[in-house]
Amino acid sequence: MYRLILSRAATSTSRTSFRAFSEVAGVGSLKTSTGLVGLDVDQNAVANIIKHNQALLDKMAASDMPETATYRQNVSAIANYRIDVCNQFPDDPEKVEEMCNMGQVEELVEQAKDEMVVLDMYLEKRYWEMVTTVSDVDGFEVDPEMEFTDGDSEDEAKKE
């Protein structure tokens, strides 16, 4: 919803003039609530997204987790994407939300903080050493001709 804001300004003739401009209530600097219980509005959310995602990247770079670890590749890709989007639209949190498609900017900050907790655990337990790839399993061969289905495809094929 748009809301009309009237601003009073005194003029040299002692008359009051009004300047009208429209702003979107609840967006940008007018945002007063996220609508989510326990999640306050963060007017610096875009900068905080960059800060927390960069902290994730820095921590992984300083760790001994190999660059080939799937977890590291996935977290790096997400963090780099979010940093790039925030750098492209530093003054447009709505565009950041649209491009990231993972909630409000305040939620993106919380996601990065939560990921740091997971990363700490992952590094402490060295989980990347426990991951077994398909090629490591004895006697398992991937059949390139095999089709993978979700189970519903057979039912749909019978109907046709």
Short mmCIF file of C-alpha atoms in Angstrom, two decimals:
data_model
loop_
_atom_site.label_atom_id
_atom_site.label_comp_id
_atom_site.label_asym_id
_atom_site.label_seq_id
_atom_site.Cartn_x
_atom_site.Cartn_y
_atom_site.Cartn_z
CA MET A 1 0.00 0.00 0.00
CA TYR A 2 1.13 3.49 -0.73
CA ARG A 3 0.79 6.20 1.84
CA LEU A 4 0.89 9.89 1.14
CA ILE A 5 3.30 11.75 3.37
CA LEU A 6 2.79 15.47 3.86
CA SER A 7 5.72 17.54 4.97
CA ARG A 8 5.25 21.02 6.36
CA ALA A 9 7.80 23.63 5.47
CA ALA A 10 7.70 27.23 6.59
CA THR A 11 8.17 29.75 3.85
CA SER A 12 9.54 33.26 4.04
CA THR A 13 6.01 34.68 3.74
CA SER A 14 4.90 32.89 6.95
CA ARG A 15 2.66 30.68 4.91
CA THR A 16 2.92 26.99 5.35
CA SER A 17 3.39 24.95 2.23
CA PHE A 18 3.01 21.23 1.98
CA ARG A 19 5.22 18.93 -0.02
CA ALA A 20 3.69 15.64 -0.91
CA PHE A 21 5.60 12.52 -1.75
CA SER A 22 4.65 8.90 -1.69
CA GLU A 23 6.47 6.11 0.06
CA VAL A 24 5.61 2.48 0.51
CA ALA A 25 4.60 1.89 4.11
CA GLY A 26 6.47 -0.99 5.69
CA VAL A 27 9.25 -0.99 3.11
CA GLY A 28 12.82 0.22 3.40
CA SER A 29 13.34 2.83 6.10
CA LEU A 30 9.61 2.80 6.88
CA LYS A 31 9.62 -0.91 7.69
CA THR A 32 8.51 -1.31 11.28
CA SER A 33 7.98 -5.06 11.49
CA THR A 34 9.09 -8.20 9.72
CA GLY A 35 5.78 -9.83 10.59
CA LEU A 36 7.75 -12.70 12.13
CA VAL A 37 7.68 -13.23 15.88
CA GLY A 38 11.13 -12.72 17.39
CA LEU A 39 12.71 -11.25 14.26
CA ASP A 40 13.22 -7.52 14.53
CA VAL A 41 13.64 -5.12 11.63
CA ASP A 42 17.30 -4.61 10.71
CA GLN A 43 17.85 -1.34 8.83
CA ASN A 44 21.42 -2.54 8.04
CA ALA A 45 20.37 -6.00 6.89
CA VAL A 46 22.00 -5.78 3.45
CA ALA A 47 25.36 -4.84 4.97
CA ASN A 48 24.92 -7.54 7.61
CA ILE A 49 24.24 -10.15 4.93
CA ILE A 50 27.57 -9.27 3.35
CA LYS A 51 29.35 -9.28 6.72
CA HIS A 52 28.06 -12.67 7.88
CA ASN A 53 28.42 -14.42 4.52
CA GLN A 54 31.96 -13.09 4.16
CA ALA A 55 32.70 -14.45 7.65
CA LEU A 56 31.57 -17.89 6.43
CA LEU A 57 33.88 -17.69 3.42
CA ASP A 58 36.79 -16.47 5.55
CA LYS A 59 36.33 -19.24 8.11
CA MET A 60 36.25 -21.93 5.40
CA ALA A 61 39.32 -20.45 3.71
CA ALA A 62 41.23 -20.51 7.01
CA SER A 63 40.19 -24.09 7.76
CA ASP A 64 41.69 -27.35 6.59
CA MET A 65 38.44 -28.41 4.91
CA PRO A 66 39.36 -29.33 1.33
CA GLU A 67 37.99 -27.18 -1.46
CA THR A 68 36.56 -30.36 -2.98
CA ALA A 69 34.22 -30.92 -0.02
CA THR A 70 30.65 -30.68 -1.29
CA TYR A 71 29.51 -28.80 1.81
CA ARG A 72 32.19 -26.17 1.26
CA GLN A 73 31.31 -25.81 -2.42
CA ASN A 74 27.60 -25.40 -1.64
CA VAL A 75 28.06 -22.91 1.19
CA SER A 76 30.61 -20.95 -0.84
CA ALA A 77 28.28 -20.76 -3.84
CA ILE A 78 25.36 -19.52 -1.73
CA ALA A 79 27.47 -17.03 0.24
CA ASN A 80 29.16 -15.64 -2.87
CA TYR A 81 25.81 -15.28 -4.65
CA ARG A 82 24.25 -13.42 -1.73
CA ILE A 83 27.28 -11.14 -1.39
CA ASP A 84 27.17 -10.36 -5.13
CA VAL A 85 23.44 -9.57 -5.00
CA CYS A 86 23.91 -7.30 -1.98
CA ASN A 87 26.78 -5.49 -3.70
CA GLN A 88 24.62 -4.97 -6.80
CA PHE A 89 21.63 -3.63 -4.83
CA PRO A 90 23.03 -2.14 -1.58
CA ASP A 91 20.16 0.33 -1.19
CA ASP A 92 17.34 -1.95 -2.31
CA PRO A 93 16.55 -4.66 0.27
CA GLU A 94 13.41 -5.63 -1.63
CA LYS A 95 15.48 -6.44 -4.73
CA VAL A 96 17.90 -8.48 -2.57
CA GLU A 97 14.94 -10.43 -1.21
CA GLU A 98 13.60 -10.99 -4.73
CA MET A 99 16.95 -12.12 -6.14
CA CYS A 100 17.82 -14.43 -3.23
CA ASN A 101 14.27 -15.79 -2.99
CA MET A 102 14.81 -17.09 0.54
CA GLY A 103 12.78 -14.70 2.67
CA GLN A 104 13.21 -11.22 4.04
CA VAL A 105 16.67 -9.66 4.34
CA GLU A 106 16.48 -10.11 8.11
CA GLU A 107 15.95 -13.83 7.55
CA LEU A 108 18.98 -13.94 5.25
CA VAL A 109 21.08 -12.49 8.06
CA GLU A 110 19.77 -15.14 10.46
CA GLN A 111 20.44 -17.89 7.90
CA ALA A 112 24.08 -16.81 7.65
CA LYS A 113 24.39 -16.77 11.45
CA ASP A 114 22.84 -20.23 11.66
CA GLU A 115 25.14 -21.52 8.94
CA MET A 116 28.12 -20.33 11.00
CA VAL A 117 26.95 -22.59 13.85
CA VAL A 118 26.70 -25.51 11.42
CA LEU A 119 30.11 -24.68 9.94
CA ASP A 120 31.71 -24.65 13.39
CA MET A 121 30.25 -28.10 14.08
CA TYR A 122 31.27 -29.36 10.65
CA LEU A 123 34.86 -28.20 11.17
CA GLU A 124 35.06 -29.52 14.72
CA LYS A 125 33.76 -32.98 13.80
CA ARG A 126 35.57 -33.00 10.43
CA TYR A 127 32.43 -34.32 8.74
CA TRP A 128 33.91 -34.07 5.26
CA GLU A 129 36.10 -37.06 6.17
CA MET A 130 33.01 -39.15 6.87
CA VAL A 131 31.36 -38.62 3.50
CA THR A 132 31.50 -41.64 1.23
CA THR A 133 31.18 -41.09 -2.47
CA VAL A 134 29.53 -43.62 -4.75
CA SER A 135 32.87 -44.46 -6.34
CA ASP A 136 34.25 -45.45 -2.91
CA VAL A 137 31.67 -48.20 -2.36
CA ASP A 138 33.01 -51.62 -3.33
CA GLY A 139 31.11 -53.41 -6.05
CA PHE A 140 28.81 -50.49 -6.85
CA GLU A 141 28.66 -49.43 -10.44
CA VAL A 142 26.48 -46.70 -11.83
CA ASP A 143 24.38 -47.82 -14.77
CA PRO A 144 24.26 -44.85 -17.15
CA GLU A 145 21.12 -46.28 -18.79
CA MET A 146 19.22 -46.43 -15.51
CA GLU A 147 16.35 -44.01 -15.15
CA PHE A 148 15.62 -42.61 -11.72
CA THR A 149 12.01 -41.94 -10.80
CA ASP A 150 10.24 -40.69 -7.73
CA GLY A 151 7.87 -43.66 -7.69
CA ASP A 152 4.89 -41.71 -9.01
CA SER A 153 6.03 -41.93 -12.61
CA GLU A 154 4.97 -45.58 -12.95
CA ASP A 155 1.45 -44.74 -11.79
CA GLU A 156 1.24 -41.88 -14.27
CA ALA A 157 2.56 -44.10 -17.09
CA LYS A 158 -0.14 -46.72 -16.38
CA LYS A 159 -2.86 -44.07 -16.64
CA GLU A 160 -1.75 -43.12 -20.14
#
